[in-house]
């Protein structure tokens, strides 16, 4: 059986990726199986570029096929921030959510549009095999709600569902999420290899 390495250091993300990729003909591993892992710098300035950097670094380090996801929250009223800087926008998830809510304090409901974006990249040593993208549209809530998920989920409200993504079950979120969409497309690519 071929090995597929999930290239993330974010355990919440890793869990979502492993869940969405289940049922494939690959032995799924993580970077924790290959210590010590020298993390590459994510300096491409785009989700696709960063996903490719991470996938390629992991494939080169492990000698196996690797899949990485670069993702983030894009807020229209903040000119796309936090965007590719989503994981570094403040010290921790709670502070990051607080910062977005404070920046949007005087922004009316109809201008609070945002989306989660994920790009998945698949690489083998020395070569990018493909990239796929997924998005989910929502608005930034007025206060955090819900305990599921991670990151910005408590402030990402989807009007159609009347809930934040932190108020959804894992299965519900996978079904509609940016990561679910990008990874299901990546799964199709992997199945053709
Ligand atoms: P790796 O680079 O090791 O994969 P990371 O957390 O640094 O881990 P990213 O650079 O892709 O990953 O940053 C993604 C950030 O965007 C993540 O830390 C969250 O703050 C946010 N984010 C991404 N997907 C999310 C989701 O499904 N729900 C909530 N927040 C999310």
XYZ file of N, CA, C and O and ligand atoms in Angstrom:
803
model
N 0.843 -1.201 0.000
C 0.000 0.000 0.000
C 0.877 1.249 0.000
O 1.852 1.321 0.739
N 0.506 2.264 -0.804
C 1.293 3.505 -0.846
C 1.036 4.336 0.408
O -0.047 4.284 0.990
N 2.044 5.133 0.769
C 1.908 5.988 1.950
C 1.520 7.404 1.525
O 2.026 7.922 0.530
N 0.620 8.013 2.282
C 0.252 9.416 2.075
C 0.476 10.146 3.388
O -0.085 9.777 4.423
N 1.330 11.184 3.333
C 1.632 11.935 4.550
C 0.787 13.207 4.591
O 0.769 13.980 3.634
N 0.073 13.398 5.694
C -0.690 14.635 5.880
C 0.256 15.667 6.480
O 0.764 15.502 7.598
N 0.512 16.735 5.700
C 1.546 17.698 6.072
C 0.954 18.902 6.788
O 0.764 19.956 6.194
N 0.632 18.739 8.070
C 0.188 19.884 8.860
C 0.688 19.733 10.286
O 0.846 18.615 10.774
N 0.930 20.863 10.935
C 1.271 20.836 12.356
C 0.093 21.257 13.204
O 0.187 21.347 14.420
N -1.024 21.561 12.547
C -2.226 21.972 13.258
C -3.079 20.713 13.477
O -3.623 20.149 12.533
N -3.163 20.272 14.734
C -3.826 18.991 15.016
C -5.298 18.996 14.647
O -5.845 17.977 14.205
N -5.966 20.145 14.836
C -7.401 20.234 14.484
C -7.582 20.042 12.989
O -8.460 19.323 12.530
N -6.715 20.739 12.237
C -6.754 20.609 10.786
C -6.443 19.174 10.371
O -7.117 18.603 9.522
N -5.421 18.599 10.996
C -4.995 17.233 10.697
C -6.132 16.240 10.883
O -6.338 15.355 10.050
N -6.891 16.427 11.970
C -8.034 15.543 12.240
C -9.080 15.668 11.134
O -9.616 14.679 10.646
N -9.358 16.932 10.726
C -10.360 17.125 9.655
C -9.876 16.486 8.362
O -10.637 15.826 7.657
N -8.601 16.676 8.045
C -8.062 16.129 6.788
C -8.141 14.598 6.815
O -8.633 13.976 5.864
N -7.721 13.991 7.917
C -7.727 12.521 8.015
C -9.151 11.996 7.872
O -9.398 11.000 7.182
N -10.103 12.696 8.496
C -11.513 12.271 8.456
C -12.040 12.311 7.022
O -12.685 11.383 6.551
N -11.718 13.396 6.299
C -12.246 13.549 4.941
C -11.571 12.570 3.973
O -12.180 12.133 3.002
N -10.318 12.208 4.266
C -9.593 11.301 3.357
C -9.781 9.821 3.678
O -9.140 8.976 3.066
N -10.661 9.486 4.623
C -10.802 8.073 4.994
C -11.307 7.245 3.815
O -11.927 7.772 2.886
N -11.017 5.965 3.886
C -11.534 5.037 2.880
C -10.694 4.965 1.622
O -11.135 4.402 0.623
N -9.477 5.535 1.653
C -8.642 5.474 0.456
C -7.630 4.337 0.572
O -7.334 3.864 1.655
N -7.094 3.963 -0.590
C -6.102 2.886 -0.620
C -4.708 3.385 -0.289
O -3.750 3.107 -1.013
N -4.591 4.183 0.756
C -3.284 4.706 1.165
C -3.115 4.479 2.650
O -4.091 4.557 3.411
N -1.873 4.226 3.049
C -1.586 4.233 4.478
C -1.339 5.685 4.859
O -0.393 6.309 4.365
N -2.216 6.256 5.685
C -2.129 7.674 6.000
C -1.239 7.886 7.224
O -1.423 7.266 8.267
N -0.241 8.756 7.066
C 0.668 9.089 8.165
C 0.692 10.588 8.381
O 0.163 11.339 7.567
N 1.340 11.012 9.469
C 1.490 12.448 9.700
C 2.979 12.752 9.858
O 3.805 11.835 9.956
N 3.296 14.051 9.940
C 4.704 14.441 10.073
C 5.296 13.993 11.406
O 6.511 13.894 11.542
N 4.414 13.699 12.370
C 4.917 13.213 13.663
C 5.590 11.845 13.513
O 6.377 11.437 14.357
N 5.265 11.132 12.434
C 5.911 9.835 12.191
C 7.320 10.003 11.616
O 8.015 9.003 11.417
N 7.726 11.243 11.301
C 9.030 11.467 10.661
C 9.841 12.560 11.358
O 10.293 13.511 10.717
N 10.045 12.478 12.672
C 10.788 13.550 13.357
C 12.301 13.437 13.118
O 12.763 12.330 12.825
N 13.065 14.515 13.254
C 12.582 15.880 13.442
C 12.248 16.488 12.080
O 12.972 16.265 11.102
N 11.155 17.265 12.028
C 10.738 17.850 10.761
C 11.072 19.340 10.733
O 10.547 20.110 11.535
N 11.970 19.766 9.840
C 12.281 21.194 9.751
C 11.181 21.895 8.957
O 11.054 21.686 7.750
N 10.372 22.702 9.645
C 9.221 23.346 8.991
C 9.645 24.369 7.950
O 10.485 25.219 8.232
N 9.081 24.325 6.750
C 9.449 25.331 5.745
C 8.789 26.670 6.068
O 7.782 26.719 6.781
N 9.356 27.738 5.529
C 8.747 29.054 5.711
C 7.589 29.211 4.732
O 7.752 28.940 3.532
N 6.425 29.626 5.231
C 5.254 29.813 4.360
C 5.245 31.256 3.869
O 4.586 32.108 4.410
N 6.051 31.518 2.821
C 6.240 32.917 2.413
C 5.792 33.201 0.984
O 6.200 34.172 0.371
N 4.906 32.353 0.439
C 4.510 32.539 -0.960
C 3.525 33.696 -1.149
O 3.401 34.226 -2.243
N 2.799 34.067 -0.098
C 1.845 35.172 -0.234
C 0.502 34.768 -0.819
O -0.366 35.608 -1.012
N 0.319 33.493 -1.135
C -0.982 33.023 -1.614
C -1.267 31.668 -0.974
O -0.340 30.954 -0.579
N -2.561 31.324 -0.880
C -2.910 30.021 -0.299
C -2.294 28.900 -1.139
O -1.720 27.951 -0.609
N -2.407 29.013 -2.466
C -1.905 27.947 -3.343
C -0.386 27.803 -3.195
O 0.138 26.700 -3.065
N 0.313 28.943 -3.210
C 1.776 28.910 -3.098
C 2.217 28.279 -1.786
O 3.119 27.436 -1.753
N 1.563 28.675 -0.696
C 1.936 28.118 0.614
C 1.604 26.632 0.718
O 2.370 25.850 1.294
N 0.466 26.235 0.160
C 0.093 24.809 0.206
C 1.142 23.989 -0.550
O 1.551 22.908 -0.106
N 1.609 24.526 -1.672
C 2.620 23.814 -2.467
C 3.948 23.722 -1.720
O 4.603 22.679 -1.736
N 4.327 24.818 -1.047
C 5.572 24.804 -0.254
C 5.495 23.696 0.801
O 6.424 22.897 0.979
N 4.356 23.621 1.488
C 4.217 22.647 2.585
C 4.184 21.213 2.059
O 4.798 20.312 2.636
N 3.456 20.998 0.947
C 3.336 19.634 0.407
C 4.691 19.143 -0.105
O 5.103 18.009 0.160
N 5.398 20.031 -0.819
C 6.693 19.658 -1.397
C 7.736 19.390 -0.303
O 8.491 18.413 -0.376
N 7.764 20.254 0.713
C 8.726 20.066 1.814
C 8.475 18.729 2.507
O 9.418 17.996 2.839
N 7.194 18.393 2.707
C 6.867 17.137 3.403
C 7.206 15.934 2.524
O 7.725 14.925 3.014
N 6.935 16.039 1.222
C 7.256 14.927 0.312
C 8.768 14.713 0.261
O 9.254 13.582 0.322
N 9.513 15.816 0.182
C 10.977 15.703 0.120
C 11.537 15.119 1.424
O 12.466 14.319 1.417
N 10.956 15.530 2.545
C 11.446 15.060 3.850
C 11.146 13.583 4.075
O 11.965 12.849 4.629
N 9.976 13.136 3.634
C 9.534 11.767 3.961
C 9.812 10.776 2.836
O 9.771 9.569 3.053
N 10.021 11.292 1.617
C 10.198 10.402 0.467
C 8.883 9.787 0.003
O 8.871 8.870 -0.820
N 7.762 10.312 0.520
C 6.444 9.772 0.164
C 5.565 10.840 -0.465
O 5.900 12.021 -0.453
N 4.415 10.392 -0.937
C 3.393 11.313 -1.408
C 2.888 12.107 -0.195
O 2.710 11.540 0.889
N 2.693 13.427 -0.366
C 2.235 14.240 0.769
C 1.113 15.164 0.338
O 1.053 15.594 -0.822
N 0.227 15.462 1.276
C -0.850 16.413 0.994
C -0.842 17.488 2.075
O -0.684 17.190 3.265
N -0.939 18.752 1.655
C -0.959 19.864 2.601
C -2.158 20.746 2.280
O -2.666 20.735 1.162
N -2.576 21.503 3.285
C -3.684 22.447 3.089
C -3.210 23.794 3.576
O -2.599 23.881 4.639
N -3.402 24.837 2.797
C -3.208 26.186 3.329
C -4.570 26.842 3.264
O -5.272 26.770 2.250
N -4.941 27.450 4.367
C -6.319 27.921 4.460
C -6.379 29.176 5.295
O -5.408 29.558 5.940
N -7.541 29.814 5.296
C -7.692 30.996 6.123
C -9.022 31.667 5.922
O -9.845 31.246 5.096
N -9.199 32.712 6.704
C -10.427 33.494 6.688
C -10.180 34.779 5.901
O -9.227 35.508 6.204
N -11.034 35.042 4.923
C -10.904 36.250 4.099
C -12.108 37.151 4.401
O -13.251 36.763 4.151
N -11.850 38.326 4.989
C -12.942 39.229 5.392
C -12.959 40.426 4.445
O -11.966 41.155 4.340
N -14.087 40.623 3.753
C -14.157 41.682 2.741
C -13.905 43.070 3.339
O -13.163 43.867 2.759
N -14.497 43.362 4.510
C -14.360 44.694 5.108
C -12.931 44.962 5.588
O -12.575 46.100 5.898
N -12.104 43.909 5.645
C -10.692 44.076 6.044
C -9.770 43.883 4.842
O -8.606 43.485 5.003
N -10.301 44.128 3.658
C -9.511 43.982 2.420
C -8.869 42.598 2.304
O -7.728 42.462 1.844
N -9.579 41.583 2.755
C -9.072 40.215 2.607
C -8.301 39.674 3.797
O -7.949 38.496 3.826
N -8.004 40.525 4.782
C -7.306 40.037 5.994
C -8.284 39.173 6.812
O -9.490 39.335 6.643
N -7.801 38.296 7.668
C -6.409 37.933 7.877
C -5.795 37.082 6.754
O -4.586 36.981 6.685
N -6.606 36.483 5.891
C -6.080 35.814 4.700
C -4.975 34.808 4.981
O -5.113 33.960 5.856
N -3.865 34.938 4.223
C -2.753 33.972 4.411
C -2.082 34.129 5.783
O -1.271 33.292 6.174
N -2.438 35.196 6.502
C -1.857 35.386 7.842
C -2.791 34.896 8.942
O -2.591 35.214 10.115
N -3.824 34.130 8.581
C -4.852 33.734 9.547
C -4.305 33.081 10.811
O -4.774 33.363 11.909
N -3.292 32.208 10.647
C -2.809 31.495 11.838
C -1.910 32.376 12.700
O -1.608 32.027 13.834
N -1.493 33.533 12.171
C -0.554 34.391 12.921
C -1.159 35.744 13.272
O -0.463 36.673 13.635
N -2.490 35.894 13.137
C -3.141 37.203 13.252
C -3.094 37.751 14.682
O -3.104 38.957 14.900
N -3.058 36.861 15.672
C -2.890 37.234 17.088
C -2.389 35.982 17.796
O -2.194 34.949 17.155
N -2.207 36.067 19.131
C -1.485 35.013 19.858
C -2.165 33.643 19.883
O -1.495 32.616 19.850
N -3.498 33.615 19.964
C -4.202 32.324 20.021
C -5.599 32.499 19.409
O -6.007 33.608 19.074
N -6.319 31.378 19.302
C -7.631 31.420 18.637
C -8.556 32.477 19.257
O -9.193 33.258 18.549
N -8.611 32.498 20.589
C -9.515 33.438 21.255
C -9.146 34.884 20.918
O -10.010 35.704 20.591
N -7.863 35.187 20.970
C -7.386 36.546 20.668
C -7.626 36.899 19.199
O -7.946 38.039 18.862
N -7.450 35.924 18.336
C -7.662 36.166 16.901
C -9.123 36.511 16.640
O -9.434 37.451 15.901
N -10.038 35.757 17.264
C -11.461 36.036 17.078
C -11.819 37.406 17.642
O -12.560 38.168 17.032
N -11.254 37.713 18.812
C -11.513 38.997 19.462
C -11.050 40.142 18.558
O -11.736 41.147 18.379
N -9.872 39.952 17.957
C -9.306 41.000 17.096
C -10.207 41.248 15.885
O -10.480 42.400 15.529
N -10.680 40.180 15.245
C -11.559 40.358 14.074
C -12.840 41.074 14.512
O -13.284 42.024 13.858
N -13.438 40.652 15.646
C -14.684 41.280 16.107
C -14.463 42.758 16.414
O -15.294 43.599 16.076
N -13.335 43.088 17.016
C -13.050 44.497 17.340
C -12.872 45.326 16.073
O -13.382 46.431 15.964
N -12.164 44.771 15.100
C -11.946 45.510 13.844
C -13.257 45.746 13.107
O -13.387 46.700 12.345
N -14.238 44.864 13.348
C -15.517 44.972 12.631
C -16.619 45.599 13.492
O -17.791 45.578 13.101
N -16.242 46.149 14.628
C -17.215 46.663 15.591
C -18.260 47.578 14.953
O -19.448 47.464 15.210
N -17.814 48.505 14.115
C -18.753 49.467 13.521
C -19.169 49.115 12.106
O -19.681 49.964 11.379
N -18.938 47.880 11.725
C -19.296 47.462 10.359
C -20.702 46.843 10.381
O -20.962 45.923 11.154
N -21.619 47.389 9.554
C -22.996 46.880 9.567
C -23.103 45.463 9.008
O -22.206 44.991 8.301
N -24.214 44.811 9.333
C -24.399 43.394 8.973
C -24.158 43.110 7.493
O -23.509 42.131 7.147
N -24.654 43.978 6.607
C -24.548 43.670 5.181
C -23.125 43.841 4.640
O -22.842 43.484 3.497
N -22.217 44.376 5.469
C -20.821 44.536 5.025
C -19.888 43.547 5.745
O -18.669 43.679 5.679
N -20.468 42.562 6.448
C -19.642 41.631 7.239
C -19.366 40.327 6.498
O -19.072 39.306 7.099
N -19.456 40.377 5.174
C -19.261 39.158 4.370
C -17.812 38.654 4.451
O -16.866 39.441 4.518
N -17.688 37.334 4.440
C -16.366 36.702 4.564
C -16.433 35.308 3.963
O -17.530 34.813 3.663
N -15.275 34.706 3.763
C -15.262 33.310 3.331
C -14.041 32.589 3.907
O -13.015 33.226 4.174
N -14.234 31.294 4.119
C -13.097 30.434 4.411
C -12.608 29.897 3.073
O -13.413 29.468 2.230
N -11.291 29.921 2.874
C -10.690 29.402 1.643
C -9.666 28.330 2.031
O -8.927 28.505 3.009
N -9.658 27.246 1.294
C -8.620 26.212 1.498
C -8.078 25.788 0.154
O -8.840 25.596 -0.798
N -6.755 25.671 0.073
C -6.139 25.075 -1.106
C -5.387 23.840 -0.640
O -4.601 23.911 0.317
N -5.671 22.703 -1.264
C -4.940 21.469 -0.951
C -3.924 21.252 -2.057
O -4.237 21.438 -3.239
N -2.701 20.903 -1.693
C -1.674 20.571 -2.689
C -1.174 19.161 -2.428
O -1.012 18.756 -1.268
N -0.967 18.431 -3.511
C -0.417 17.070 -3.418
C 0.948 17.091 -4.096
O 1.096 17.654 -5.186
N 1.935 16.483 -3.432
C 3.283 16.444 -4.031
C 3.918 15.077 -3.829
O 3.591 14.358 -2.873
N 4.795 14.735 -4.753
C 5.708 13.627 -4.526
C 7.094 14.271 -4.425
O 7.240 15.458 -4.723
N 8.122 13.538 -3.990
C 9.426 14.197 -3.852
C 9.815 14.929 -5.147
O 9.794 14.332 -6.221
N 10.099 16.228 -5.016
C 10.570 17.016 -6.147
C 9.516 17.503 -7.113
O 9.825 18.219 -8.065
N 8.239 17.162 -6.880
C 7.231 17.501 -7.895
C 5.823 17.707 -7.315
O 5.329 16.857 -6.577
N 5.215 18.842 -7.725
C 3.805 19.078 -7.358
C 2.925 18.287 -8.323
O 3.100 18.372 -9.545
N 1.992 17.544 -7.778
C 1.116 16.742 -8.633
C -0.184 17.463 -8.949
O -0.739 17.322 -10.033
N -0.671 18.252 -8.006
C -1.909 18.985 -8.283
C -2.327 19.838 -7.108
O -1.848 19.646 -5.988
N -3.193 20.820 -7.394
C -3.760 21.627 -6.313
C -5.261 21.747 -6.545
O -5.711 21.790 -7.693
N -6.012 21.808 -5.468
C -7.463 21.961 -5.568
C -7.883 23.023 -4.565
O -7.189 23.248 -3.561
N -9.020 23.669 -4.836
C -9.445 24.754 -3.949
C -10.888 24.590 -3.508
O -11.701 24.031 -4.248
N -11.201 25.061 -2.323
C -12.588 25.059 -1.848
C -12.873 26.339 -1.081
O -11.960 26.921 -0.484
N -14.147 26.782 -1.140
C -14.543 28.007 -0.425
C -15.889 27.794 0.232
O -16.699 27.011 -0.273
N -16.122 28.520 1.311
C -17.473 28.563 1.869
C -17.748 30.006 2.294
O -16.912 30.646 2.916
N -18.927 30.516 1.893
C -19.271 31.910 2.153
C -20.040 32.043 3.475
O -20.836 31.168 3.825
N -19.791 33.149 4.177
C -20.525 33.393 5.419
C -20.423 34.847 5.808
O -20.002 35.681 4.994
N -20.808 35.170 7.047
C -20.603 36.524 7.554
C -19.994 36.446 8.952
O -20.116 35.426 9.627
N -19.314 37.512 9.326
C -18.704 37.529 10.658
C -19.778 37.897 11.678
O -20.431 38.941 11.565
N -19.953 37.005 12.657
C -20.975 37.189 13.684
C -20.620 38.380 14.579
O -19.545 38.969 14.450
N -21.543 38.742 15.488
C -21.288 39.851 16.423
C -20.547 39.358 17.662
O -19.899 40.112 18.363
N -20.693 38.072 17.977
C -19.975 37.481 19.117
C -19.734 35.996 18.848
O -20.452 35.409 18.035
N -18.731 35.399 19.507
C -18.433 33.984 19.257
C -19.578 33.093 19.735
O -20.203 33.383 20.759
N -19.828 32.026 18.991
C -20.870 31.058 19.378
C -20.452 29.656 18.981
O -20.019 29.446 17.852
N -20.575 28.698 19.913
C -20.318 27.291 19.616
C -18.946 26.825 20.065
O -18.000 27.624 20.168
N -18.838 25.525 20.337
C -17.600 24.950 20.885
C -16.944 23.934 19.964
O -15.922 23.356 20.314
N -17.555 23.667 18.824
C -16.954 22.659 17.930
C -15.931 23.327 17.021
O -15.759 24.541 17.038
N -15.258 22.511 16.205
C -14.309 23.057 15.235
C -13.099 23.665 15.898
O -12.669 23.241 16.975
N -12.544 24.708 15.286
C -11.333 25.346 15.799
C -11.218 26.722 15.163
O -12.091 27.137 14.388
N -10.130 27.411 15.458
C -9.819 28.682 14.797
C -10.964 29.685 14.829
O -11.524 29.992 15.888
N -11.315 30.179 13.648
C -12.332 31.231 13.544
C -13.763 30.674 13.475
O -14.703 31.431 13.241
N -13.933 29.377 13.665
C -15.277 28.788 13.557
C -16.332 29.494 14.428
O -17.454 29.699 13.965
N -16.022 29.886 15.680
C -17.075 30.494 16.510
C -17.610 31.836 15.983
O -18.697 32.252 16.373
N -16.869 32.523 15.107
C -17.371 33.816 14.607
C -17.781 33.741 13.135
O -18.132 34.750 12.532
N -17.723 32.541 12.553
C -18.072 32.402 11.127
C -19.492 31.857 11.023
O -19.758 30.671 11.225
N -20.420 32.781 10.703
C -21.856 32.471 10.708
C -22.337 32.251 9.279
O -22.025 33.034 8.380
N -23.082 31.151 9.084
C -23.623 30.871 7.747
C -25.136 31.071 7.796
O -25.862 30.265 8.404
N -25.628 32.194 7.205
C -27.040 32.545 7.317
C -27.984 31.411 6.917
O -28.972 31.145 7.592
N -27.639 30.715 5.837
C -28.444 29.600 5.345
C -28.692 28.511 6.396
O -29.722 27.857 6.418
N -27.735 28.327 7.305
C -27.873 27.304 8.347
C -28.276 27.912 9.691
O -28.608 27.194 10.625
N -28.211 29.257 9.788
C -28.560 29.925 11.040
C -27.612 29.578 12.175
O -27.975 29.654 13.345
N -26.399 29.182 11.841
C -25.423 28.770 12.857
C -24.008 29.158 12.445
O -23.746 29.361 11.254
N -23.112 29.217 13.441
C -21.690 29.349 13.109
C -21.165 27.943 12.815
O -21.799 26.944 13.193
N -19.990 27.877 12.184
C -19.418 26.553 11.902
C -18.966 25.861 13.200
O -18.780 24.648 13.208
N -18.837 26.618 14.301
C -18.522 25.990 15.590
C -19.771 25.396 16.233
O -19.684 24.720 17.252
N -20.949 25.680 15.651
C -22.191 25.086 16.158
C -22.624 23.897 15.289
O -23.703 23.366 15.473
N -21.775 23.509 14.342
C -22.094 22.376 13.475
C -21.362 21.135 13.963
O -20.284 21.239 14.560
N -21.917 19.964 13.650
C -21.194 18.727 13.957
C -20.035 18.621 12.962
O -20.024 19.297 11.922
N -19.087 17.751 13.274
C -17.935 17.561 12.387
C -18.414 17.166 10.984
O -17.918 17.693 9.983
N -19.395 16.283 10.916
C -19.884 15.800 9.614
C -20.540 16.932 8.831
O -20.337 17.065 7.623
N -21.346 17.744 9.530
C -22.003 18.874 8.846
C -20.966 19.844 8.298
O -21.070 20.314 7.167
N -19.958 20.136 9.112
C -18.934 21.084 8.661
C -18.176 20.504 7.464
O -17.974 21.195 6.462
N -17.767 19.236 7.546
C -17.029 18.615 6.434
C -17.811 18.710 5.131
O -17.241 18.909 4.054
N -19.129 18.552 5.242
C -19.987 18.516 4.066
C -19.983 19.847 3.294
O -19.997 19.865 2.072
N -19.919 20.959 4.030
C -20.049 22.277 3.363
C -18.755 23.083 3.379
O -18.670 24.131 2.749
N -17.738 22.614 4.111
C -16.577 23.487 4.358
C -15.631 23.610 3.168
O -15.589 22.759 2.276
N -14.868 24.700 3.195
C -13.770 24.939 2.265
C -12.838 23.730 2.212
O -12.481 23.242 1.155
N -12.465 23.209 3.406
C -11.524 22.084 3.455
C -12.168 20.816 2.901
O -11.527 20.053 2.180
N -13.445 20.612 3.232
C -14.159 19.445 2.703
C -14.149 19.466 1.188
O -13.833 18.457 0.543
N -14.464 20.640 0.606
C -14.527 20.742 -0.858
C -13.146 20.534 -1.487
O -12.992 19.785 -2.456
N -12.133 21.220 -0.951
C -10.781 21.100 -1.533
C -10.274 19.662 -1.424
O -9.676 19.133 -2.365
N -10.544 19.025 -0.287
C -9.987 17.681 -0.079
C -10.747 16.600 -0.834
O -10.159 15.614 -1.256
N -12.044 16.798 -1.014
C -12.765 15.802 -1.822
C -12.265 15.848 -3.272
O -12.122 14.812 -3.920
N -11.961 17.061 -3.750
C -11.397 17.172 -5.107
C -9.994 16.555 -5.144
O -9.618 15.877 -6.110
N -9.218 16.754 -4.070
C -7.868 16.179 -4.000
C -7.947 14.652 -3.945
O -7.112 13.953 -4.530
N -8.963 14.161 -3.257
C -9.165 12.707 -3.143
C -9.387 12.096 -4.528
O -8.850 11.038 -4.843
N -10.166 12.805 -5.342
C -10.395 12.319 -6.722
C -9.090 12.237 -7.490
O -8.832 11.283 -8.216
N -8.241 13.282 -7.329
C -6.925 13.259 -7.997
C -6.105 12.065 -7.520
O -5.499 11.349 -8.314
N -6.093 11.847 -6.201
C -5.295 10.753 -5.620
C -5.795 9.395 -6.098
O -5.010 8.478 -6.317
N -7.097 9.273 -6.243
C -7.648 7.992 -6.688
C -7.254 7.652 -8.123
O -7.215 6.508 -8.504
N -6.938 8.708 -8.900
C -6.534 8.477 -10.301
C -5.046 8.140 -10.441
O -4.599 7.729 -11.496
N -4.261 8.362 -9.384
C -2.791 8.171 -9.490
C -2.433 6.701 -9.663
O -3.042 5.843 -9.038
P -0.108 24.157 9.058
O 0.482 25.277 8.247
O 0.908 23.368 9.817
O -1.017 23.268 8.254
P -1.581 26.314 10.313
O -2.628 26.389 11.390
O -0.408 27.241 10.416
O -1.060 24.784 10.200
P -2.455 27.673 7.924
O -1.186 28.421 7.744
O -3.106 27.077 6.721
O -2.292 26.452 8.927
O -3.483 28.622 8.671
C -4.810 28.329 8.702
C -5.482 29.156 9.776
O -6.738 29.636 9.243
C -5.835 28.295 10.971
O -4.809 28.306 11.947
C -7.124 28.955 11.469
O -6.811 30.090 12.253
C -7.767 29.432 10.167
N -8.661 28.380 9.636
C -8.420 27.557 8.569
N -9.402 26.682 8.402
C -10.295 26.914 9.379
C -11.489 26.304 9.759
O -11.962 25.246 9.110
N -12.146 26.801 10.809
C -11.657 27.841 11.494
N -10.514 28.465 11.227
C -9.824 28.013 10.178
